[in-house]
Amino acid sequence: MKLYCLSGHTTLPCNVLKFKSTTIMLDCGLDTTSTLNFLPLPLVQSPRLSNLPGWSLKDGNAFLDKELKERSGHVFVDSVPEFCLPETELIDLSTVDVILISNYHCMMALPYITEHTGFTGTVYATEPTVHIGRKRLLPSPLKDAVEVSTWRRCYTMQEVNSALSKIQLVGYSQKIELFGEVQVTPLSSGYALGSSNWIIQSHYEKVSYVSGSSLLTAHPQPMAQASLKNSDVLILTGLTQIPTANPDGMVGEFCSNLALTVRNGGNVLVPCYPSGVIYDLLEHLYQYIDSAGLSSIPFYFISPVANSSLEFSQIFAEWLCHNKQTKVYLPEPPFPHAELIQTNKLKHYPSIHGGFSNDYRQPCVVFTGHPSLRFGDVVHFMGLWGKSSLNTVIFTEPDFSYLEALAPYQPLAMKCIYCPIDTRLNFIQVSKLLKEVQPLHVVCPEQYTQPPPAQSHRMDLMVDCQPPAVSYRRAEVLALPFKRRNEKIEIMPELADSLVPMEIKPGISLATVSAVLHTKDNKHVLQPPPRPAQPTGGKKRKRASDDIPDCKVQKPLLSGSIPVDQSVQALERHGFSDIKVEDAAKGHLVLLREAETLIQIEEDSTHIVCDDDEVLRVRLRAWSSSSFRSSEGKARATSTSLDPCVLHCSCQPPAEEGKTRSWRVSGSRNKESAFEIPSQELQPEPPSLPSRHCLRRALSLYT
Amino acid sequence: MDPECARLLPALCAVLADPRQPVADDTCLEKLLDWFKAVTDAGSSLLLLQENPCLVELLFHVRKPQDLSSRILSFALRLAGTFAAQEDCFQYLQQGELLPGLFGEQGPLGAAAWVAPTVRSGWIQGLRSLAQHPSALLFLADSGAVDTIFSLQGDPSLFVASAAGQLLVHILDLAMRGPAEGRGPAEGRGRLQARDWPACARRIVCHLEDCLCSEAAPRVTQALHVLTTAFGHCHGLWTQGLWVQLSPLVARLLEKDPVPAPHALVELLLSVARSSVLSSDPGLWETVAQTLSHLSPMQAGPLAAGILKLQDCPQALRIQAFGVLLRPLACVLEAAAQAPGTPGLLEGAAGDQMAVDTLPPSKSVCVGLLCSTLAHLELLQPLPQRPSPWPQAPLLAAAVTILRFCNGSAAPSSELGGHLCAMLVGCVRVQRAALDFLGVLSQGLGPRELVTQVFAVLLEYLVSPDSSPTVLKKAFQATLRWLLGSAVPPSCCDLEPHAQLVLRELLAVLQKRLCSPCWEVRDSGLEFLTQMTRHWGGQATFRQALLASEVPKLASQLLQDPESYVRASAVAAAGQLSSRGLHAAPSSPEHPAGPQTPLEELLLVLTTDSEGFPRRAAMRVFTEWLRDGHVAVAEDRERFVARVLQAASGDLDWEVRVQGLELALVFLQQLLGACGPGAAPPCALAQALRALCRVQLFEFAFRSLFDCDRPVAQKSCDLLLFLRAKAAPSGSPQEAGESPDVAPVEAALRRWRAGEQGQPLGELAPEAILAVLRSLDLEALRDTLAESSDHVERSPQSLLQDMLATVGVLGDNEADCY
C-alpha cells in the first residue's frame, strides 16, 4: 500500500492511494496562491495599474519590462493568472481508477487531471459538492515562484463540463464497490455543504481519509466520527489554516468592525467566495444588524453565481444540520438569508453592471469575489473605495495572505481588517478526535508534525499522537506502515456442509477441504469439486455423527505423516498398476508409470504431478480423498495460459470461535498465471498451530 | 404552651401516628420541632410530657414495628432527643424504657426503616440533642450507641457521616468537660493524662487512634475530620491533652508515601494552629513544617495560605509557607526565562528540576494549581500580616507571564516553557484568576518597565478577538484598577503620561467592543466607560481623547440596544457622560424627531422602556443628577422633579418607585436640609411645602404608603417621617386657628388603604398636608411594615391547624375517591 503525494498544500490536497489493486486519487486540490504574483485583472483599463513601472534587472536589462511590473517593492506578472498544478509525473495518472472528492474546495484541479492525463475512471462526489464546485471551477484562482514552467492557465468551460460529466453523485454512507476489492464510503465531515470524509476498506483493512472537517455547530450536517474508528491508517488533511484564530471570536471581530465602519459612514468590502462561510456570516449578520441598529444599511452580494448559491443552499436540506433540516418541514427556509432578501436588506447581483448600479446606495456592505483580489468585481471596489480611510476591507477567507493580496493596491487609505474564519478542525479537536477513533497509524502533511515556523514554541499547534504521525511532503511516495495479511474467501454452503471438523485440541477443530477456488471480480469462492461419475464417498455428509459407519470403513487421515504402504495399496485398489516406490531425500517418490504420474510424499507436503487428463485426475482425486482428507485448490482459469501453477492450501480453523468459517490461502504463482490470488504481498501465513497438527497438502495442477 | 395548642395536640399526635395519613410537607415537621425546642427551652420538658400524655403515647407508638413513614420516625427520634435533653425528663423517659426502644438495639437500628438515610440522620440528631448530661453518657455507653456512631462515620450518605463525626466530638466534649472543669487551672495539663479520662472518652480516643494508624485512607480521613471539628469547636483545656496524645500519630502519617488524606490533614493542622489553646505547642509548628515539605504543591497550597493568614506563628515557618505558595509562580517565571540565571521569584530554589517537580504534567492539575495559587496570593495581598517584604515586582512579572502563556504571546525557549504554553494557551480559568490577581497587584507599585508590560498585556487581552466575555470583563476591571493606581499622587485625578498613551489605545478598543455582537462585551465596555468617566471626566487629556473618538456616540446609540442589561449600562454611561458634559449630540439622522438632550433621552427610557433594568438605571441617574446639581436639572429643578416623579409613580417596577421616593427625599433634603438638623423655620417650610405640592410629591408619597410592595411603603414612611420632623412639632397659632379641611385627603387615604388606587387626591393645601401628616400614625405603620410578611401566620397554633387541615383535606379526597 502506497501513498503518492502530488500536492504539499495542507488544505488543498491531492494524493494517490494504491490499495490492493486499485489506484484511488484522494482529492484534486489546486493551489491558487500563485495568483498573488500577478497583477489584478480590472474590469476596465485601470491607468493606475497599467502605468506601473516595468521591472528591470539590476544591470538595467529591461527585456521583461512588458510583463513584469513593480509596485511598492513587489514585482508582479502582468498577464492572466496561472496556477500551480499538482505533480503529474510522480505516477501515471491514466492508471487512476477513481477520484474521491471531499469538498468543493478540493476539486479545482479536476479538469487538469481528467482532461489531460488520459484518465478513464470515475469521479465520486456528493451532489452539493458538484453543484457548488461547478460554480467555483469557473474563472478561479497560485506558490512561491518555483518551477514556474509547470504553471498552467485556467481551463476552458468545455474542459470543465467534460470533467464534471465524469462525476458520479453519491450520498453519505453510500457504499461504492471498486472492482469487488475495495469499498469506499463518503461520511459527513461537517465542514461545508456536502463535504465528506472517506472510508476506503477491504475485508481486513481500513483506511480513513479525513479532509476538511469541522466539529463546530455551523450549517452543514455534523461530522460523523464513529465510522472512523478502527482504522489501520488515517490520512489527515485539511485542518484549519489559522489555528490561533477562534472562528467565534473572528465573527465577533467581523461584526464589530463592520458596524464601526458603517456607523461612521464608511463602506465595507468583504472579498469572499460565493458559498461556504458566507452563509454563516449572513446568518450572524441577520441576528446582529437589528441589535446594532444597522437595519437600514444595504448588504450587496455580487457574484455571477450569487443567486444560485443562495438558492441552492436552501434546497440541500438533507445535507444541512439538524436544526436547519427541521425548519424545512415547517416549512421555512433553512437559512435566514431568505428573509434578508425578502426584506430587501440583502440584494444580490450577477455583476456590478445593470441592476446594481441603479440600486447602489452608500454606506453599504459588499460581499464579492475573488478573495485573492486579483480578479472578479472586488478589483473594481478596491479601486473605488481604496482611497478613503472611512472604508474598510475585511478579509474572512483564510486561503490568501491578506498583505500579499493588498500589495498591488498600495498605498491604500482604506482600513484593512483580517478576520480569517476557518471552521476546520484545530489541533485540540484533532487530538480529541484521534483519542476517540484510535487509528493504528496517522499520516499527515509534514506541516502538521511540527509547530508553525513563526511560533516554534507552540507545541500545541501540531498533531500529537502515538505512534507519531507519518508525514509526507510534495512529490513524495510513502509506503504506508502496515501490511496486508489476510484475504477473504467464501465457502459455498454445500461445501461448508460437507466439512467434518475434528477437535484436535480443546477449542480448536480442524477439517480438510477439497474444493475448487473460483476467483472472479476479486471475489474468492471455494466451490465443491465436480463429482466424479460414480461417487466413491457415498452420500453427502452433514455431521460427523451421520457417517460414523463410513468413517469406520475408511477413515481418512487427518494429520500426521502418510503411511506409504497403505497409500500404495489404496492406489492399487483404485485401479492403478505398475507402481514403484523410491526413497527420496525428504520422503518417498511414488511413480505410476502407466499413468505417467509422480507422487512426491514429503514430511510436510505431498505433490502429485500428472497430465491434464480429467479422467485420470478424477481417479487420483477419488484415491486421495478416500485415503486422507487432502485440501485441493483449483483455480478456474480465465486465461489461455498453460503455465503450471502450484497452489499451496493450508486449512486452518478460524482464530476465534463463533466467527464464520474463514480459510487462509497462501499462494504463490507464476508471474504469467492467470488466476487472481492477488499480489506478491500475500505471504504464506505461519501456521497458528504446531506444524505436526497441521495438514499441509498440495496438489499440483495444470491449468 | 397556650391552651389552644394543648387542645389541638392530641389530634395532631394521632394524625402523626397514623400511617394512613401521611404528612405531605416536611417543613411542617421541622417547624413543629422548632416549636417544641422553643417550648422546652423555655420550661420543663417533664412538665410538658406530663401535661400532654399524647406526646409520650406518640413516642411509644412509634417504637412498635409498623408501616410508619421514615420521616415520622426521624421526627420522633429527634423529638425524643429534644425532650431527653433535660435530665429529669431523660430519667422519666428511661423509666418507661422508651429511650432504649428508640435509640437502642430494639429500635429502628435493627429494623428495615434503618435503610432510610433520614432515619439514621434523625437517630444521630436525636442523640445529639439528648447528650447534654452525665446520665446521657451512661446511656450511650450502655446502649452500644457509640459503636453504631463509629460505623455511621463511613455512611454512604454524606450528611449522616458528617453528623456522626460531629456527634462524636460532642460526646467527647461532654465527657471531657466534666473532669477537666473539675480541676482548677493550677493543676495544669500534666494531670490530664489519658488514664484519667472517662471511659467513654477513652473509647472514642482509642477509636481515633485506630483510625489514624489504619491503612485505609477513608478511615484516616474520618479521624482527621473528627479531630478538626473537635479542635475547631471545643476550646476546653482537655483539647490540649488530646493533641498531646494524638499528635505523634498525626506526625507519623507524614512518613507514609503517599501521605493519606492530605486535604483532611491540612484542615486539621490549620484548625489546631488557629486554636489559641494548642498553638503554643512547639511540636505543632514542626509537624506543620514537615507537612509543608512532604505534600505536593497542590496539596500544600491551602496549608501555606492558611499559615500566612495566622496572626502569630514562627517566622521561619512563614518564610517556608510563602516559599511553597510562590513556587508554582517561580516555576512559571523560570519556564519563561529566555536565558538561565534570570532573577526569579525564589532565590536559590529555581531550576529546571524544581519546575518539573512542581508543575504537574497533567493539564487539569496544573491549571488547578495555578488558579489556587493565584487565588491564595490574591487573598493574602491586602492583609496586614502578609509576608514582608512582599515581592511585588516578581509577582507582577509572574502574572504577566502567565497571561502571556495563556494567550500564546510568550515565546519560551525551554522545553518546559513549550509544554507549559501548550497547557495554558486559551485556558479561560487561568486567565480569569491571573487578571484578578493582576488587578489586586495594582495597589502596589512596580518598576516602570513592568508597569509598561502590564498595560501591554492588558491591551492584548482587550484587543484579542479570542478573549471570552468573562475574561474581557476581568481585563477591563484590571485595567481600570491599574489606571487608578497610576494616577499622579498630588491631585490623584491626573493620569501619568504613560497611562495617557494607553488611554488612546483603550478608547480605540472600547470603540470596537461597544459594537460587539456579544451583549456581555458591550455591557462590560459600557461599565468601563462609566467608571473611566467618573474618575477622569474632569481631566483635560481624557476629555480630549474621548471627544475625539466615536465612543460617546456609540454609547448613546446603545440606549436602543435590544438587550435590557446593555440599555441599563448605557443609561448609566449616558448619565455619567452627560454629568461631565461629554455626551454625544443625540440627534441622529435616522430619528430627526427624536429626543434632543440627554435628559429627554433618559426620560424617554424611563417612560417607554419595557424592561425594569434600564428604568431603574435612569432613576439612579436622575437621583444622582439632582444630588450633584446637573446643568439640565439646575435649569428648572421643580419641573425636572415633577416629570420624573410622575413617570416613577406610575411604574410597575417597585424598585423604580423606591428610587422615585429616594429622589423625592433628595429633593426634600435640598429644600429643607439647609435649615440644619432640627425643625425648619415656618417660612422656609411653607415655601418648601408649596414646592412639594407643585411637583405632586404628596400624592406619590401618600399613595406609596399603601403600596403592595413593602419596601415602597417603608421608603414612603421614612420620607414622610423626615418631613414631619422638619415641620414644627406643634402647630403654630396661625395654623391652629385656620384648621384646614383634611376630610377629602383622609377619605382618599382610606380608599387607597382599601385598595382603590384610581382615586386622585386633587389639589392640596400645604396646611392640609401638615394636618394629615400629624394625624397619621406613621410610627405604627413603620413598625407594622418592619414585621416580616408572615408574622401573623407564624404562630404555633396556626401551624398545628394547618397540619391538621392538610391531613383533613387528604381524608376528604380519599372519601371522594371511594
mmCIF file of N, CA and C in Angstrom, chain A residues 244-253 255-257 259-260 263-264 288 290-293 296 428 455 457-460, chain B residues 407-412 418-419 421-422 425 463 465-466 511-517 522 550 553-554 557 561-562 590:
data_model
loop_
_atom_site.group_PDB
_atom_site.id
_atom_site.type_symbol
_atom_site.label_atom_id
_atom_site.label_comp_id
_atom_site.label_asym_id
_atom_site.label_seq_id
_atom_site.Cartn_x
_atom_site.Cartn_y
_atom_site.Cartn_z
ATOM 1 N N THR A 244 -4.638 29.629 15.388
ATOM 2 C CA THR A 244 -4.683 30.503 16.559
ATOM 3 C C THR A 244 -5.934 31.378 16.584
ATOM 4 N N ALA A 245 -6.725 31.328 15.516
ATOM 5 C CA ALA A 245 -7.920 32.178 15.497
ATOM 6 C C ALA A 245 -9.160 31.345 15.735
ATOM 7 N N ASN A 246 -9.903 31.738 16.725
ATOM 8 C CA ASN A 246 -11.130 31.023 17.028
ATOM 9 C C ASN A 246 -12.257 31.620 16.176
ATOM 10 N N PRO A 247 -12.964 30.781 15.405
ATOM 11 C CA PRO A 247 -13.971 31.317 14.476
ATOM 12 C C PRO A 247 -15.002 32.216 15.158
ATOM 13 N N ASP A 248 -15.425 31.851 16.385
ATOM 14 C CA ASP A 248 -16.431 32.674 17.060
ATOM 15 C C ASP A 248 -15.904 34.078 17.321
ATOM 16 N N GLY A 249 -14.659 34.131 17.799
ATOM 17 C CA GLY A 249 -14.049 35.431 18.076
ATOM 18 C C GLY A 249 -13.927 36.253 16.809
ATOM 19 N N MET A 250 -13.610 35.547 15.713
ATOM 20 C CA MET A 250 -13.428 36.249 14.442
ATOM 21 C C MET A 250 -14.745 36.800 13.910
ATOM 22 N N VAL A 251 -15.809 36.037 14.096
ATOM 23 C CA VAL A 251 -17.121 36.528 13.654
ATOM 24 C C VAL A 251 -17.474 37.784 14.447
ATOM 25 N N GLY A 252 -17.180 37.768 15.740
ATOM 26 C CA GLY A 252 -17.425 38.933 16.592
ATOM 27 C C GLY A 252 -16.635 40.129 16.095
ATOM 28 N N GLU A 253 -15.369 39.862 15.766
ATOM 29 C CA GLU A 253 -14.482 40.904 15.262
ATOM 30 C C GLU A 253 -15.024 41.470 13.946
ATOM 31 N N CYS A 255 -18.145 41.471 12.882
ATOM 32 C CA CYS A 255 -19.349 42.271 13.110
ATOM 33 C C CYS A 255 -18.990 43.633 13.689
ATOM 34 N N SER A 256 -18.098 43.655 14.701
ATOM 35 C CA SER A 256 -17.745 44.918 15.359
ATOM 36 C C SER A 256 -17.161 45.897 14.356
ATOM 37 N N ASN A 257 -16.211 45.413 13.532
ATOM 38 C CA ASN A 257 -15.553 46.306 12.584
ATOM 39 C C ASN A 257 -16.498 46.786 11.500
ATOM 40 N N ALA A 259 -19.757 47.193 11.887
ATOM 41 C CA ALA A 259 -20.646 48.196 12.469
ATOM 42 C C ALA A 259 -19.928 49.530 12.630
ATOM 43 N N LEU A 260 -18.688 49.447 13.104
ATOM 44 C CA LEU A 260 -17.918 50.665 13.358
ATOM 45 C C LEU A 260 -17.738 51.488 12.083
ATOM 46 N N ARG A 263 -21.229 52.848 10.775
ATOM 47 C CA ARG A 263 -21.752 53.931 11.613
ATOM 48 C C ARG A 263 -21.023 55.244 11.354
ATOM 49 N N ASN A 264 -19.771 55.126 10.900
ATOM 50 C CA ASN A 264 -19.028 56.333 10.571
ATOM 51 C C ASN A 264 -19.256 56.783 9.145
ATOM 52 N N TYR A 288 -27.427 40.165 14.035
ATOM 53 C CA TYR A 288 -26.691 41.279 14.591
ATOM 54 C C TYR A 288 -27.195 42.650 14.136
ATOM 55 N N ASP A 290 -29.987 44.051 13.494
ATOM 56 C CA ASP A 290 -31.065 44.730 14.205
ATOM 57 C C ASP A 290 -30.581 45.244 15.546
ATOM 58 N N SER A 291 -29.815 44.377 16.223
ATOM 59 C CA SER A 291 -29.361 44.775 17.548
ATOM 60 C C SER A 291 -28.384 45.938 17.466
ATOM 61 N N ALA A 292 -27.659 46.029 16.349
ATOM 62 C CA ALA A 292 -26.675 47.092 16.241
ATOM 63 C C ALA A 292 -27.264 48.319 15.563
ATOM 64 N N GLY A 293 -28.558 48.243 15.278
ATOM 65 C CA GLY A 293 -29.214 49.386 14.642
ATOM 66 C C GLY A 293 -28.745 49.633 13.230
ATOM 67 N N SER A 296 -30.992 49.653 8.349
ATOM 68 C CA SER A 296 -31.186 50.432 7.133
ATOM 69 C C SER A 296 -29.995 50.352 6.183
ATOM 70 N N ILE A 428 -6.456 20.983 18.919
ATOM 71 C CA ILE A 428 -7.067 20.425 20.137
ATOM 72 C C ILE A 428 -8.163 19.447 19.741
ATOM 73 N N GLN A 455 5.890 30.294 15.090
ATOM 74 C CA GLN A 455 5.614 30.118 16.518
ATOM 75 C C GLN A 455 6.177 28.774 16.969
ATOM 76 N N HIS A 457 7.520 27.767 19.528
ATOM 77 C CA HIS A 457 7.318 27.310 20.902
ATOM 78 C C HIS A 457 5.933 26.747 21.118
ATOM 79 N N ARG A 458 5.057 26.937 20.138
ATOM 80 C CA ARG A 458 3.674 26.494 20.336
ATOM 81 C C ARG A 458 3.553 25.000 20.054
ATOM 82 N N MET A 459 3.951 24.212 21.057
ATOM 83 C CA MET A 459 3.908 22.762 20.881
ATOM 84 C C MET A 459 2.471 22.264 20.752
ATOM 85 N N ASP A 460 1.531 23.130 21.098
ATOM 86 C CA ASP A 460 0.142 22.699 20.990
ATOM 87 C C ASP A 460 -0.368 22.787 19.558
ATOM 88 N N ASN B 407 -2.326 33.524 26.332
ATOM 89 C CA ASN B 407 -2.767 33.995 25.015
ATOM 90 C C ASN B 407 -1.769 33.649 23.922
ATOM 91 N N GLY B 408 -0.755 32.857 24.262
ATOM 92 C CA GLY B 408 0.160 32.345 23.245
ATOM 93 C C GLY B 408 1.204 33.354 22.820
ATOM 94 N N SER B 409 1.278 34.509 23.506
ATOM 95 C CA SER B 409 2.248 35.508 23.048
ATOM 96 C C SER B 409 3.612 35.327 23.710
ATOM 97 N N ALA B 410 3.698 34.433 24.713
ATOM 98 C CA ALA B 410 5.008 34.159 25.300
ATOM 99 C C ALA B 410 5.791 33.293 24.328
ATOM 100 N N ALA B 411 7.081 33.502 24.244
ATOM 101 C CA ALA B 411 7.894 32.682 23.349
ATOM 102 C C ALA B 411 9.016 32.039 24.153
ATOM 103 N N PRO B 412 8.691 31.017 24.966
ATOM 104 C CA PRO B 412 9.735 30.422 25.785
ATOM 105 C C PRO B 412 10.677 29.582 24.936
ATOM 106 N N GLY B 418 7.639 25.402 26.576
ATOM 107 C CA GLY B 418 6.795 24.959 25.469
ATOM 108 C C GLY B 418 5.648 24.106 25.974
ATOM 109 N N HIS B 419 5.981 23.237 26.932
ATOM 110 C CA HIS B 419 4.971 22.351 27.499
ATOM 111 C C HIS B 419 3.919 23.168 28.246
ATOM 112 N N CYS B 421 3.210 26.274 27.818
ATOM 113 C CA CYS B 421 2.468 27.070 26.838
ATOM 114 C C CYS B 421 1.328 26.238 26.249
ATOM 115 N N ALA B 422 1.658 24.990 25.900
ATOM 116 C CA ALA B 422 0.654 24.118 25.301
ATOM 117 C C ALA B 422 -0.493 23.865 26.270
ATOM 118 N N VAL B 425 -2.456 27.680 26.983
ATOM 119 C CA VAL B 425 -2.959 28.550 25.925
ATOM 120 C C VAL B 425 -4.486 28.420 25.805
ATOM 121 N N VAL B 463 -7.827 43.686 23.175
ATOM 122 C CA VAL B 463 -7.899 43.726 21.716
ATOM 123 C C VAL B 463 -8.249 42.359 21.135
ATOM 124 N N PRO B 465 -9.625 39.095 19.732
ATOM 125 C CA PRO B 465 -10.976 38.605 19.467
ATOM 126 C C PRO B 465 -11.253 37.300 20.204
ATOM 127 N N ASP B 466 -10.198 36.628 20.661
ATOM 128 C CA ASP B 466 -10.388 35.336 21.309
ATOM 129 C C ASP B 466 -10.714 35.452 22.788
ATOM 130 N N GLN B 511 -14.179 51.391 21.477
ATOM 131 C CA GLN B 511 -14.997 51.674 20.313
ATOM 132 C C GLN B 511 -15.459 50.384 19.658
ATOM 133 N N LYS B 512 -14.478 49.499 19.448
ATOM 134 C CA LYS B 512 -14.795 48.232 18.783
ATOM 135 C C LYS B 512 -15.659 47.355 19.682
ATOM 136 N N ARG B 513 -15.326 47.326 20.972
ATOM 137 C CA ARG B 513 -16.061 46.451 21.889
ATOM 138 C C ARG B 513 -17.511 46.885 22.046
ATOM 139 N N LEU B 514 -17.752 48.172 21.909
ATOM 140 C CA LEU B 514 -19.134 48.631 22.034
ATOM 141 C C LEU B 514 -19.973 48.176 20.846
ATOM 142 N N CYS B 515 -19.324 47.735 19.780
ATOM 143 C CA CYS B 515 -20.046 47.216 18.607
ATOM 144 C C CYS B 515 -20.069 45.701 18.597
ATOM 145 N N SER B 516 -19.643 45.068 19.663
ATOM 146 C CA SER B 516 -19.545 43.613 19.652
ATOM 147 C C SER B 516 -20.914 42.968 19.539
ATOM 148 N N PRO B 517 -21.009 41.832 18.832
ATOM 149 C CA PRO B 517 -22.285 41.128 18.767
ATOM 150 C C PRO B 517 -22.634 40.464 20.099
ATOM 151 N N ARG B 522 -20.500 44.254 25.228
ATOM 152 C CA ARG B 522 -20.978 45.638 25.144
ATOM 153 C C ARG B 522 -21.230 46.165 26.549
ATOM 154 N N GLU B 550 -15.143 57.900 18.763
ATOM 155 C CA GLU B 550 -16.550 57.632 18.471
ATOM 156 C C GLU B 550 -17.294 57.137 19.705
ATOM 157 N N LYS B 553 -20.668 58.654 21.010
ATOM 158 C CA LYS B 553 -21.760 58.442 20.054
ATOM 159 C C LYS B 553 -22.247 56.989 20.126
ATOM 160 N N LEU B 554 -21.292 56.067 20.150
ATOM 161 C CA LEU B 554 -21.662 54.647 20.212
ATOM 162 C C LEU B 554 -22.409 54.343 21.500
ATOM 163 N N GLN B 557 -25.878 55.397 21.202
ATOM 164 C CA GLN B 557 -26.664 54.505 20.343
ATOM 165 C C GLN B 557 -27.090 53.247 21.091
ATOM 166 N N ASP B 561 -30.216 49.466 22.495
ATOM 167 C CA ASP B 561 -29.771 48.075 22.383
ATOM 168 C C ASP B 561 -30.925 47.115 22.681
ATOM 169 N N PRO B 562 -30.964 45.974 21.984
ATOM 170 C CA PRO B 562 -32.048 45.022 22.260
ATOM 171 C C PRO B 562 -31.922 44.366 23.640
ATOM 172 N N GLU B 590 -31.328 59.140 11.619
ATOM 173 C CA GLU B 590 -32.443 58.196 11.471
ATOM 174 C C GLU B 590 -33.695 58.696 12.185
#
